[in-house]
Each structure stands twice: as structure tokens, then as C-alpha cells.
mmCIF file of C-alpha atoms in Angstrom:
data_model
loop_
_atom_site.group_PDB
_atom_site.id
_atom_site.type_symbol
_atom_site.label_atom_id
_atom_site.label_comp_id
_atom_site.label_asym_id
_atom_site.label_seq_id
_atom_site.Cartn_x
_atom_site.Cartn_y
_atom_site.Cartn_z
ATOM 1 C CA MET A 1 -69.286 3.082 9.961
ATOM 2 C CA VAL A 2 -67.985 0.892 7.172
ATOM 3 C CA LYS A 3 -67.715 3.868 4.805
ATOM 4 C CA ARG A 4 -65.860 5.942 7.414
ATOM 5 C CA SER A 5 -63.348 3.166 8.142
ATOM 6 C CA SER A 6 -62.731 2.646 4.431
ATOM 7 C CA LYS A 7 -62.216 6.411 3.958
ATOM 8 C CA LYS A 8 -59.730 6.441 6.851
ATOM 9 C CA ARG A 9 -57.808 3.537 5.338
ATOM 10 C CA ALA A 10 -57.740 5.267 1.947
ATOM 11 C CA SER A 11 -56.516 8.516 3.500
ATOM 12 C CA LYS A 12 -53.829 6.670 5.432
ATOM 13 C CA LEU A 13 -52.695 4.856 2.302
ATOM 14 C CA ALA A 14 -52.612 8.143 0.377
ATOM 15 C CA ALA A 15 -50.569 9.792 3.137
ATOM 16 C CA PHE A 16 -48.189 6.818 3.177
ATOM 17 C CA GLY A 17 -47.854 7.034 -0.608
ATOM 18 C CA ARG A 18 -47.039 10.740 -0.397
ATOM 19 C CA LYS A 19 -44.350 10.035 2.225
ATOM 20 C CA LEU A 20 -42.848 7.353 -0.002
ATOM 21 C CA ARG A 21 -42.768 9.710 -2.996
ATOM 22 C CA ARG A 22 -41.156 12.461 -0.881
ATOM 23 C CA GLY A 23 -38.566 10.009 0.468
ATOM 24 C CA TRP A 24 -37.801 8.738 -3.029
ATOM 25 C CA ARG A 25 -37.381 12.293 -4.342
ATOM 26 C CA LYS A 26 -35.024 13.138 -1.472
ATOM 27 C CA LEU A 27 -33.024 9.950 -2.062
ATOM 28 C CA THR A 28 -32.662 10.564 -5.795
ATOM 29 C CA LYS A 29 -31.683 14.194 -5.136
ATOM 30 C CA ARG A 30 -28.984 13.077 -2.690
ATOM 31 C CA ILE A 31 -27.685 10.514 -5.188
ATOM 32 C CA LYS A 32 -27.558 13.167 -7.930
ATOM 33 C CA ASP A 33 -25.760 15.607 -5.632
ATOM 34 C CA PHE A 34 -23.298 12.890 -4.609
ATOM 35 C CA ARG A 35 -22.574 11.958 -8.224
ATOM 36 C CA ALA A 36 -22.197 15.625 -9.160
ATOM 37 C CA ARG A 37 -19.526 16.096 -6.490
ATOM 38 C CA HIS A 38 -17.453 13.127 -7.667
ATOM 39 C CA LEU A 39 -15.808 12.172 -10.926
ATOM 40 C CA HIS A 40 -17.457 9.618 -13.227
ATOM 41 C CA LEU A 41 -15.520 8.842 -16.373
ATOM 42 C CA HIS A 42 -17.906 6.124 -17.619
ATOM 43 C CA LYS A 43 -21.675 6.265 -17.921
ATOM 44 C CA SER A 44 -23.977 3.260 -17.988
ATOM 45 C CA PHE A 45 -25.190 2.083 -21.394
ATOM 46 C CA ARG A 46 -23.152 4.771 -23.186
ATOM 47 C CA ARG A 47 -20.028 4.468 -25.263
ATOM 48 C CA SER A 48 -16.876 5.732 -23.545
ATOM 49 C CA TYR A 49 -14.311 7.529 -25.681
ATOM 50 C CA ARG A 50 -10.617 7.474 -24.926
ATOM 51 C CA GLU A 51 -10.333 11.237 -24.470
ATOM 52 C CA ASP A 52 -13.051 11.042 -21.817
ATOM 53 C CA TYR A 53 -11.498 8.446 -19.537
ATOM 54 C CA VAL A 54 -7.738 8.871 -20.057
ATOM 55 C CA ARG A 55 -6.422 11.508 -17.658
ATOM 56 C CA LYS A 56 -2.971 12.987 -17.983
ATOM 57 C CA THR A 57 -0.513 13.543 -15.166
ATOM 58 C CA SER A 58 2.508 15.786 -14.817
ATOM 59 C CA THR A 59 4.872 13.467 -12.957
ATOM 60 C CA PRO A 60 8.602 12.708 -13.357
ATOM 61 C CA GLY A 61 9.788 9.404 -14.762
ATOM 62 C CA LEU A 62 10.355 6.253 -12.759
ATOM 63 C CA LEU A 63 14.090 6.761 -12.257
ATOM 64 C CA SER A 64 13.629 10.416 -11.331
ATOM 65 C CA HIS A 65 10.922 9.413 -8.863
ATOM 66 C CA THR A 66 13.208 6.786 -7.324
ATOM 67 C CA MET A 67 16.283 8.969 -6.996
ATOM 68 C CA GLY A 68 14.259 11.931 -5.741
ATOM 69 C CA THR A 69 12.873 9.770 -2.941
ATOM 70 C CA PHE A 70 16.387 8.764 -1.897
ATOM 71 C CA LYS A 71 17.410 12.422 -2.051
ATOM 72 C CA ILE A 72 14.686 13.470 0.401
ATOM 73 C CA ILE A 73 15.618 10.771 2.909
ATOM 74 C CA PHE A 74 19.355 11.431 2.687
ATOM 75 C CA LYS A 75 18.865 15.208 2.793
ATOM 76 C CA HIS A 76 17.002 14.889 6.099
ATOM 77 C CA TRP A 77 19.048 12.004 7.451
ATOM 78 C CA LYS A 78 19.317 13.650 10.877
ATOM 79 C CA THR A 79 15.572 13.077 11.255
ATOM 80 C CA PHE A 80 15.052 9.781 9.433
ATOM 81 C CA LEU A 81 18.139 7.912 10.683
ATOM 82 C CA PRO A 82 17.273 8.232 14.420
ATOM 83 C CA PHE A 83 13.688 7.336 13.584
ATOM 84 C CA ILE A 84 14.721 4.124 11.776
ATOM 85 C CA PHE A 85 17.088 3.261 14.631
ATOM 86 C CA LEU A 86 14.300 3.859 17.194
ATOM 87 C CA MET A 87 11.815 1.691 15.292
ATOM 88 C CA THR A 88 14.395 -1.088 14.980
ATOM 89 C CA ILE A 89 15.031 -1.040 18.747
ATOM 90 C CA LEU A 90 11.286 -1.068 19.466
ATOM 91 C CA TYR A 91 10.849 -4.012 17.095
ATOM 92 C CA LEU A 92 13.656 -5.822 18.898
ATOM 93 C CA VAL A 93 12.056 -5.193 22.305
ATOM 94 C CA LEU A 94 8.362 -5.695 21.498
ATOM 95 C CA VAL A 95 8.441 -8.319 18.737
ATOM 96 C CA GLY A 96 11.921 -9.815 18.686
ATOM 97 C CA LEU A 97 14.399 -10.717 15.983
ATOM 98 C CA MET A 98 14.694 -13.807 13.859
ATOM 99 C CA ASP A 99 16.478 -16.558 15.748
ATOM 100 C CA GLU A 100 20.178 -16.696 14.855
ATOM 101 C CA SER A 101 19.997 -20.482 14.737
ATOM 102 C CA ILE A 102 17.527 -20.289 11.826
ATOM 103 C CA TYR A 103 19.965 -18.133 9.878
ATOM 104 C CA GLN A 104 22.788 -20.566 10.669
ATOM 105 C CA GLN A 105 20.655 -23.480 9.483
ATOM 106 C CA PHE A 106 20.067 -21.718 6.160
ATOM 107 C CA ARG A 107 23.776 -21.086 5.801
ATOM 108 C CA GLU A 108 24.814 -24.652 6.634
ATOM 109 C CA ALA A 109 22.118 -26.163 4.419
ATOM 110 C CA ILE A 110 23.166 -24.032 1.444
ATOM 111 C CA GLU A 111 26.846 -24.839 1.941
ATOM 112 C CA GLN A 112 26.071 -28.559 2.196
ATOM 113 C CA ASN A 113 23.820 -28.451 -0.877
ATOM 114 C CA VAL A 114 26.464 -26.577 -2.865
ATOM 115 C CA ALA A 115 29.156 -29.065 -1.832
ATOM 116 C CA GLU A 116 26.997 -32.009 -2.914
ATOM 117 C CA ASN A 117 25.717 -30.613 -6.218
ATOM 118 C CA THR A 118 28.768 -28.867 -7.673
ATOM 119 C CA THR A 119 31.769 -30.571 -9.189
ATOM 120 C CA SER A 120 34.369 -28.546 -7.325
ATOM 121 C CA GLY A 121 32.341 -28.285 -4.148
ATOM 122 C CA LYS A 122 32.967 -24.531 -4.025
ATOM 123 C CA ILE A 123 30.990 -21.512 -5.018
ATOM 124 C CA GLY A 124 31.610 -17.789 -4.619
ATOM 125 C CA ASN A 125 30.733 -16.083 -1.369
ATOM 126 C CA PHE A 126 28.583 -13.615 -3.302
ATOM 127 C CA ALA A 127 26.409 -16.435 -4.656
ATOM 128 C CA LYS A 128 26.181 -18.021 -1.201
ATOM 129 C CA ALA A 129 25.170 -14.688 0.306
ATOM 130 C CA GLY A 130 22.500 -14.279 -2.362
ATOM 131 C CA LEU A 131 21.079 -17.739 -1.684
ATOM 132 C CA VAL A 132 21.052 -17.121 2.075
ATOM 133 C CA LEU A 133 19.307 -13.772 1.565
ATOM 134 C CA ILE A 134 16.654 -15.312 -0.687
ATOM 135 C CA ALA A 135 16.080 -18.179 1.753
ATOM 136 C CA THR A 136 15.817 -15.817 4.721
ATOM 137 C CA ILE A 137 13.352 -13.448 3.063
ATOM 138 C CA SER A 138 11.230 -16.172 1.456
ATOM 139 C CA SER A 139 10.897 -17.961 4.786
ATOM 140 C CA GLY A 140 9.779 -14.729 6.482
ATOM 141 C CA GLY A 141 12.839 -12.942 7.767
ATOM 142 C CA LEU A 142 10.725 -10.672 9.966
ATOM 143 C CA ASN A 143 8.095 -13.258 10.790
ATOM 144 C CA THR A 144 9.259 -13.758 14.361
ATOM 145 C CA THR A 145 5.801 -13.525 15.890
ATOM 146 C CA LYS A 146 5.067 -16.425 18.191
ATOM 147 C CA ASP A 147 1.729 -15.215 19.567
ATOM 148 C CA ASP A 148 -1.020 -12.703 18.858
ATOM 149 C CA ALA A 149 0.533 -10.037 21.077
ATOM 150 C CA GLN A 150 3.753 -9.961 19.055
ATOM 151 C CA PHE A 151 1.790 -9.804 15.797
ATOM 152 C CA PHE A 152 -0.267 -6.915 17.198
ATOM 153 C CA PHE A 153 2.878 -5.000 18.182
ATOM 154 C CA MET A 154 4.385 -5.604 14.735
ATOM 155 C CA ILE A 155 1.318 -4.112 13.017
ATOM 156 C CA ILE A 156 1.308 -1.142 15.397
ATOM 157 C CA LEU A 157 5.003 -0.437 14.797
ATOM 158 C CA PHE A 158 4.653 -0.392 11.016
ATOM 159 C CA LEU A 159 1.554 1.788 11.386
ATOM 160 C CA VAL A 160 3.612 4.197 13.505
ATOM 161 C CA ILE A 161 6.300 4.283 10.798
ATOM 162 C CA TRP A 162 3.660 5.118 8.187
ATOM 163 C CA LEU A 163 1.977 7.904 10.190
ATOM 164 C CA VAL A 164 5.155 9.504 11.552
ATOM 165 C CA THR A 165 6.807 9.523 8.114
ATOM 166 C CA LEU A 166 3.770 11.210 6.549
ATOM 167 C CA TYR A 167 3.703 13.764 9.369
ATOM 168 C CA LEU A 168 7.381 14.566 8.827
ATOM 169 C CA LEU A 169 6.936 14.844 5.067
ATOM 170 C CA ARG A 170 4.094 17.349 5.353
ATOM 171 C CA TYR A 171 6.290 19.660 7.418
ATOM 172 C CA ILE A 172 9.302 19.105 5.165
ATOM 173 C CA TYR A 173 7.341 19.994 2.015
ATOM 174 C CA ALA A 174 5.826 23.003 3.767
ATOM 175 C CA GLY A 175 9.335 24.299 4.441
ATOM 176 C CA HIS A 176 9.061 24.097 8.237
ATOM 177 C CA LYS A 177 11.563 22.578 10.608
ATOM 178 C CA ILE A 178 10.179 19.660 12.590
ATOM 179 C CA LYS A 179 11.670 17.638 15.396
ATOM 180 C CA LEU A 180 11.278 13.886 15.550
ATOM 181 C CA ARG A 181 9.956 14.213 19.087
ATOM 182 C CA ASP A 182 7.040 16.394 17.930
ATOM 183 C CA ALA A 183 6.227 13.973 15.121
ATOM 184 C CA LEU A 184 6.150 11.017 17.509
ATOM 185 C CA TYR A 185 3.819 12.893 19.865
ATOM 186 C CA ASN A 186 1.419 14.308 17.279
ATOM 187 C CA ALA A 187 1.411 11.901 14.323
ATOM 188 C CA MET A 188 -0.975 9.416 15.947
ATOM 189 C CA THR A 189 -4.003 11.723 15.617
ATOM 190 C CA PRO A 190 -5.473 10.010 12.502
ATOM 191 C CA LEU A 191 -4.945 6.518 13.942
ATOM 192 C CA ILE A 192 -8.655 5.607 14.095
ATOM 193 C CA SER A 193 -9.286 6.924 10.578
ATOM 194 C CA THR A 194 -6.316 4.954 9.264
ATOM 195 C CA LEU A 195 -7.559 1.769 10.942
ATOM 196 C CA ILE A 196 -10.952 2.262 9.297
ATOM 197 C CA MET A 197 -9.207 2.579 5.937
ATOM 198 C CA PHE A 198 -7.300 -0.635 6.666
ATOM 199 C CA PHE A 199 -10.619 -2.363 7.372
ATOM 200 C CA TRP A 200 -11.890 -1.139 3.998
ATOM 201 C CA ILE A 201 -8.720 -2.490 2.374
ATOM 202 C CA PHE A 202 -9.423 -5.841 4.045
ATOM 203 C CA VAL A 203 -12.888 -5.806 2.431
ATOM 204 C CA GLN A 204 -11.304 -5.067 -0.945
ATOM 205 C CA LEU A 205 -8.960 -8.029 -0.497
ATOM 206 C CA LEU A 206 -11.894 -10.443 -0.117
ATOM 207 C CA PRO A 207 -11.867 -11.418 -3.845
ATOM 208 C CA ILE A 208 -8.243 -12.565 -3.520
ATOM 209 C CA MET A 209 -9.098 -14.451 -0.335
ATOM 210 C CA ILE A 210 -11.977 -16.147 -2.158
ATOM 211 C CA VAL A 211 -9.536 -17.198 -4.898
ATOM 212 C CA ILE A 212 -7.156 -18.668 -2.296
ATOM 213 C CA ILE A 213 -9.968 -20.621 -0.608
ATOM 214 C CA ALA A 214 -11.302 -21.833 -3.962
ATOM 215 C CA TYR A 215 -7.802 -22.875 -5.058
ATOM 216 C CA SER A 216 -7.218 -24.937 -1.904
ATOM 217 C CA ALA A 217 -10.627 -26.578 -2.345
ATOM 218 C CA ALA A 218 -9.892 -27.276 -6.026
ATOM 219 C CA LEU A 219 -6.579 -28.922 -5.156
ATOM 220 C CA SER A 220 -8.176 -31.175 -2.562
ATOM 221 C CA THR A 221 -10.927 -32.320 -4.964
ATOM 222 C CA ASP A 222 -8.786 -32.640 -8.159
ATOM 223 C CA PHE A 223 -10.992 -30.013 -9.806
ATOM 224 C CA LEU A 224 -8.052 -28.611 -11.756
ATOM 225 C CA ALA A 225 -7.171 -31.980 -13.277
ATOM 226 C CA THR A 226 -9.632 -31.336 -16.128
ATOM 227 C CA PRO A 227 -8.232 -28.761 -18.600
ATOM 228 C CA PHE A 228 -11.614 -27.068 -19.182
ATOM 229 C CA TYR A 229 -12.258 -26.625 -15.451
ATOM 230 C CA ALA A 230 -8.681 -25.380 -14.984
ATOM 231 C CA LEU A 231 -9.274 -22.744 -17.684
ATOM 232 C CA VAL A 232 -12.536 -21.676 -16.043
ATOM 233 C CA PHE A 233 -10.810 -21.366 -12.675
ATOM 234 C CA PHE A 234 -7.954 -19.388 -14.216
ATOM 235 C CA ILE A 235 -10.402 -16.889 -15.746
ATOM 236 C CA PHE A 236 -12.276 -16.646 -12.450
ATOM 237 C CA ALA A 237 -9.044 -16.076 -10.486
ATOM 238 C CA ALA A 238 -7.786 -13.467 -12.976
ATOM 239 C CA VAL A 239 -11.044 -11.497 -12.800
ATOM 240 C CA MET A 240 -11.107 -11.544 -8.972
ATOM 241 C CA ILE A 241 -7.445 -10.536 -8.657
ATOM 242 C CA LEU A 242 -7.902 -7.706 -11.170
ATOM 243 C CA LEU A 243 -10.945 -6.529 -9.204
ATOM 244 C CA SER A 244 -8.943 -6.348 -5.971
ATOM 245 C CA CYS A 245 -6.036 -4.588 -7.691
ATOM 246 C CA TYR A 246 -8.453 -2.102 -9.259
ATOM 247 C CA LEU A 247 -9.929 -1.248 -5.858
ATOM 248 C CA LEU A 248 -6.611 -1.193 -3.993
ATOM 249 C CA THR A 249 -5.047 1.450 -6.246
ATOM 250 C CA GLY A 250 -7.453 4.015 -4.831
ATOM 251 C CA SER A 251 -7.050 2.804 -1.254
ATOM 252 C CA ILE A 252 -3.268 3.337 -1.334
ATOM 253 C CA MET A 253 -3.839 7.031 -1.989
ATOM 254 C CA GLY A 254 -6.728 6.986 0.481
ATOM 255 C CA LEU A 255 -4.329 5.919 3.248
ATOM 256 C CA ILE A 256 -2.372 9.117 2.598
ATOM 257 C CA ALA A 257 -5.433 11.342 2.182
ATOM 258 C CA VAL A 258 -6.985 10.163 5.446
ATOM 259 C CA THR A 259 -4.009 11.483 7.439
ATOM 260 C CA THR A 260 -4.883 15.045 6.377
ATOM 261 C CA PRO A 261 -6.133 17.010 9.413
ATOM 262 C CA GLY A 262 -9.932 17.018 9.578
ATOM 263 C CA MET A 263 -10.371 14.345 6.891
ATOM 264 C CA TYR A 264 -12.949 11.616 7.470
ATOM 265 C CA PRO A 265 -12.346 8.064 6.172
ATOM 266 C CA MET A 266 -15.181 7.970 3.622
ATOM 267 C CA HIS A 267 -14.352 11.453 2.355
ATOM 268 C CA ALA A 268 -10.738 10.360 1.959
ATOM 269 C CA PHE A 269 -11.795 7.215 0.122
ATOM 270 C CA PHE A 270 -13.979 9.049 -2.413
ATOM 271 C CA ALA A 271 -11.394 11.826 -2.847
ATOM 272 C CA ALA A 272 -8.707 9.228 -3.551
ATOM 273 C CA SER A 273 -11.029 7.414 -5.988
ATOM 274 C CA ASP A 274 -11.543 10.654 -7.907
ATOM 275 C CA LEU A 275 -7.797 11.282 -7.835
ATOM 276 C CA VAL A 276 -6.812 7.906 -9.324
ATOM 277 C CA ALA A 277 -9.673 7.594 -11.810
ATOM 278 C CA GLY A 278 -8.188 7.044 -15.267
ATOM 279 C CA ARG A 279 -4.692 6.702 -13.780
ATOM 280 C CA ARG A 280 -4.794 3.270 -12.165
ATOM 281 C CA ILE A 281 -2.476 1.582 -14.651
ATOM 282 C CA ARG A 282 0.174 4.232 -14.027
ATOM 283 C CA ILE A 283 -0.126 3.685 -10.279
ATOM 284 C CA VAL A 284 0.211 -0.086 -10.724
ATOM 285 C CA LEU A 285 3.393 0.472 -12.770
ATOM 286 C CA ARG A 286 4.759 2.688 -9.985
ATOM 287 C CA VAL A 287 3.999 -0.010 -7.404
ATOM 288 C CA ILE A 288 5.717 -2.693 -9.498
ATOM 289 C CA PHE A 289 8.769 -0.466 -9.915
ATOM 290 C CA LEU A 290 8.762 0.185 -6.152
ATOM 291 C CA LEU A 291 8.894 -3.572 -5.508
ATOM 292 C CA ILE A 292 11.931 -3.817 -7.806
ATOM 293 C CA ILE A 293 13.649 -0.939 -5.981
ATOM 294 C CA VAL A 294 12.949 -2.488 -2.569
ATOM 295 C CA SER A 295 14.465 -5.759 -3.798
ATOM 296 C CA LEU A 296 17.556 -3.864 -4.934
ATOM 297 C CA ILE A 297 17.756 -2.145 -1.536
ATOM 298 C CA TYR A 298 17.849 -5.530 0.181
ATOM 299 C CA MET A 299 20.489 -6.781 -2.228
ATOM 300 C CA ILE A 300 22.732 -3.720 -1.986
ATOM 301 C CA ILE A 301 22.575 -3.540 1.812
ATOM 302 C CA MET A 302 22.280 -7.151 2.888
ATOM 303 C CA LEU A 303 24.559 -8.999 0.445
ATOM 304 C CA PRO A 304 27.777 -7.237 1.594
ATOM 305 C CA LEU A 305 26.702 -7.665 5.220
ATOM 306 C CA ILE A 306 26.102 -11.398 4.766
ATOM 307 C CA MET A 307 29.496 -11.776 3.081
ATOM 308 C CA LEU A 308 31.087 -9.851 5.959
ATOM 309 C CA ASP A 309 29.231 -12.101 8.390
ATOM 310 C CA PHE A 310 30.633 -15.171 6.591
ATOM 311 C CA TRP A 311 34.162 -13.807 6.935
ATOM 312 C CA LEU A 312 33.842 -12.747 10.592
ATOM 313 C CA LYS A 313 32.325 -16.026 11.729
ATOM 314 C CA SER A 314 34.967 -18.012 9.878
ATOM 315 C CA MET A 315 37.685 -16.036 11.687
ATOM 316 C CA TRP A 316 36.213 -15.955 15.211
ATOM 317 C CA GLU A 317 33.910 -18.630 16.560
ATOM 318 C CA TRP A 318 32.705 -16.562 19.515
ATOM 319 C CA ILE A 319 30.910 -14.155 17.157
ATOM 320 C CA ALA A 320 28.767 -16.953 15.695
ATOM 321 C CA SER A 321 26.004 -16.364 18.256
ATOM 322 C CA VAL A 322 25.807 -12.594 17.656
ATOM 323 C CA PRO A 323 22.619 -11.805 15.622
ATOM 324 C CA ILE A 324 24.232 -9.431 13.148
ATOM 325 C CA ILE A 325 22.161 -10.351 10.106
ATOM 326 C CA PRO A 326 18.723 -10.465 11.825
ATOM 327 C CA TYR A 327 19.252 -7.008 13.308
ATOM 328 C CA CYS A 328 20.493 -5.567 10.001
ATOM 329 C CA MET A 329 17.554 -7.113 8.162
ATOM 330 C CA THR A 330 15.108 -5.528 10.607
ATOM 331 C CA ALA A 331 16.771 -2.127 10.163
ATOM 332 C CA THR A 332 16.719 -2.556 6.366
ATOM 333 C CA THR A 333 13.028 -3.407 6.450
ATOM 334 C CA CYS A 334 12.273 -0.281 8.491
ATOM 335 C CA PHE A 335 14.263 1.790 5.993
ATOM 336 C CA ALA A 336 12.439 0.158 3.066
ATOM 337 C CA PHE A 337 9.069 0.930 4.670
ATOM 338 C CA VAL A 338 10.069 4.578 5.198
ATOM 339 C CA TYR A 339 11.250 4.711 1.579
ATOM 340 C CA ALA A 340 7.932 3.292 0.317
ATOM 341 C CA THR A 341 5.997 5.859 2.366
ATOM 342 C CA VAL A 342 8.014 8.754 0.907
ATOM 343 C CA TYR A 343 7.661 7.209 -2.561
ATOM 344 C CA PHE A 344 3.840 7.090 -2.379
ATOM 345 C CA TYR A 345 3.539 10.508 -0.739
ATOM 346 C CA ARG A 346 5.525 12.196 -3.501
ATOM 347 C CA TYR A 347 3.305 10.648 -6.171
ATOM 348 C CA TYR A 348 0.200 11.671 -4.212
ATOM 349 C CA ARG A 349 1.377 15.296 -4.134
ATOM 350 C CA TRP A 350 2.063 15.260 -7.871
ATOM 351 C CA LEU A 351 -1.464 14.063 -8.552
ATOM 352 C CA LEU A 352 -2.906 16.784 -6.313
ATOM 353 C CA ALA A 353 -0.771 19.513 -7.868
ATOM 354 C CA TYR A 354 -1.783 18.699 -11.431
ATOM 355 C CA ASP A 355 -4.426 21.170 -12.632
ATOM 356 C CA GLU A 356 -6.550 19.385 -15.220
ATOM 357 C CA LYS A 357 -8.806 22.372 -15.922
ATOM 358 C CA GLN A 358 -5.859 24.608 -16.723
ATOM 359 C CA GLU A 359 -4.377 21.889 -18.947
ATOM 360 C CA LYS A 360 -7.654 21.583 -20.869
ATOM 361 C CA LEU A 361 -7.867 25.348 -21.302
ATOM 362 C CA GLU A 362 -4.327 25.415 -22.674
ATOM 363 C CA GLN A 363 -5.130 22.533 -25.051
ATOM 364 C CA THR A 364 -8.214 24.284 -26.401
ATOM 365 C CA ALA A 365 -6.201 27.506 -26.794
ATOM 366 C CA ARG A 366 -3.517 25.631 -28.772
ATOM 367 C CA LYS A 367 -6.152 24.050 -31.007
ATOM 368 C CA ARG A 368 -7.752 27.415 -31.735
ATOM 369 C CA SER A 369 -4.407 28.998 -32.515
ATOM 370 C CA LYS A 370 -3.730 26.296 -35.089
#
């Protein structure tokens, strides 16, 4: 009986070992198949050469990219202008505008500060308008949310702007005519997939959040008072911020890829990672240039409006309570968000259209001809 029980145990252990080996073989095969389907520019414990990880792109310059984006919006202004107006009205109804009294407080405080700190007590209206604009934006010009419901509606509205703009652009680039009504009805299809991508972006932002928490803790404990510890924290913060920026460059393109019909979130994420591999620095430069352009949009649109608001409210007192600037700032923000969506979508299409295999074949042909 003892021999039989020991034989049974040995046979069971052998069967379990065979199952483990089969499972391990299947797992390694799946990992190899997964790696074969996706791009890997660097290999572990091997030297990477520049020609292996630097990938070319066939994209216009920064200024051409910027002006081309404006051209698309202005060319189809009959579609985009009503859409921006509709989103501004919905923001006014569901979230609300910045209180006019806050804007007036900024204006009065700046005028009082200028009168106290300048010799003549006067400064140009253009400079005043610039200071008011900076104060309004830095204090959160659109941050009118007083409860969680308003914040939820604000996120939903900007998500609608993103999805509807991408839906319109796909039809515009395909050469089809599209009505705004159809885009509003049909653009919400990839909503769940987009929310999953936003959750993944939140995970990628965790290193920056860790840096913020560590910085607040370091300030409260005087950890940064010692130069060596301050240097260590600076290196730690730089590494964590670079990690988040590295991951986010792929997620920006993933947010566009996931809106493709039939695309799943993880497929979109890996496809976007393959698309931006070796091109992340170029994407970061495009994002930085976009931030500069958005700042110029605010300056070009809002500065004349603030100066006009100064003049009107100095002429007629009854117009002082009319929220001209808050409404215009909301409309400008909606336009800037539409512009950023078109900006990213155009770059995404350029990356997709670039045929690397054909470029390599042409390079090898040129080398042989020489």
C-alpha cells in the first residue's frame, strides 16, 4: 500500500510538472509572438546604434504645421464655428462662467498697484490688459466649478469637443461632407475606450504625483534645507518627470488611435507606442510649440477684448455687470481646444502615412547606385 501511494504521488507530481512545462512553453510563445508584432528599438544587454533607434518622419515644419491647422479650421468655419458656439453655451449652462466680480477685482487691484508703484501713476491700457489676462488665466479663468457635478460636466464637455472634432476631421480628410448634427449624434461611440485611455494616462501621471507629494513633505520637514539632499531630490524629481513625459507621448497618439472604429484600448496603446518609438523628442517639441501658439491665441484674441472692455466700462457704468470677458475667455478656450485637437490629429496622420520600409529601400538603392 505504501509503494502504491508513493507511485501515485510520483505520477501526480510528474503530471503537474508536465503541465507546468506546457504552460511555460505557451507563455513564452505568446510573449515571443507579442514582441514580434510590435516594434522594439532597444534590446536588453546589447549596444544600441543610432541608426537602429532613430526613426525619420516626413512632416512639415512647425510654422507650416501651425498655419495648416488654422487653414483647416477657417476653411470649414461653417462647421467649427457653430460647434464652438454650442460648446460655449453648454459650458455656460452646465458649468457656469467666471464671476464678473472676480474679474473686476483683478482689474481694480492692478490699477491700484500700478498707481502706487509707478512715478506717473499711469500705464498703457495694453499693459493693463496683459496683466489682467495673466492674472485671470493664472488664477484659473475657467475654474468655476463649485461642486463635483460642475467638474464632471466640465470634463464631459471637453471630452465631447475632443471626440466630435476627431469625428469631423476623419470625414473632412476622407473628402466627405459631414453635418455637425451627425457628428454630435455619432461621435460618442468610442467614449468608453477613451475613458479607459484616460485612466491609463492617470496611471502614467503617478510619478509626477509622487514628486508633488514628496515635495510637499520635504517642505514641511525642511528636507531641502541641506544642499546634498536638495540635489538628490532634484535628480529624483527630474527622473520621475521624464518618465511620465516619456510615457505620455505615446498616450497622446493613443487617444487619437482609440477613436478609430473597432479599435480596442490596449491595441490602440501598443499601436501608438510603436508609432512614436524613436520620435518622442519630436513630439515633445511639437507639444511645446503648441503651448506657445495657444498662448499667442489668448493674447491676440483676449487683449483687444479686454482693452475694449476697459473703454466700454469707463464710458457706461451700466455695462460693468455684463460678463463680456468671462464669456469670451470660455469661447477662446473652446477654440483653443479644437485647435489642439486638429493639431495633434494632423501630426498623427503624418506619422501613419510615412512608409519606413519604402524609405529604407530607397536609401539602400541610393547607396548601391553610388
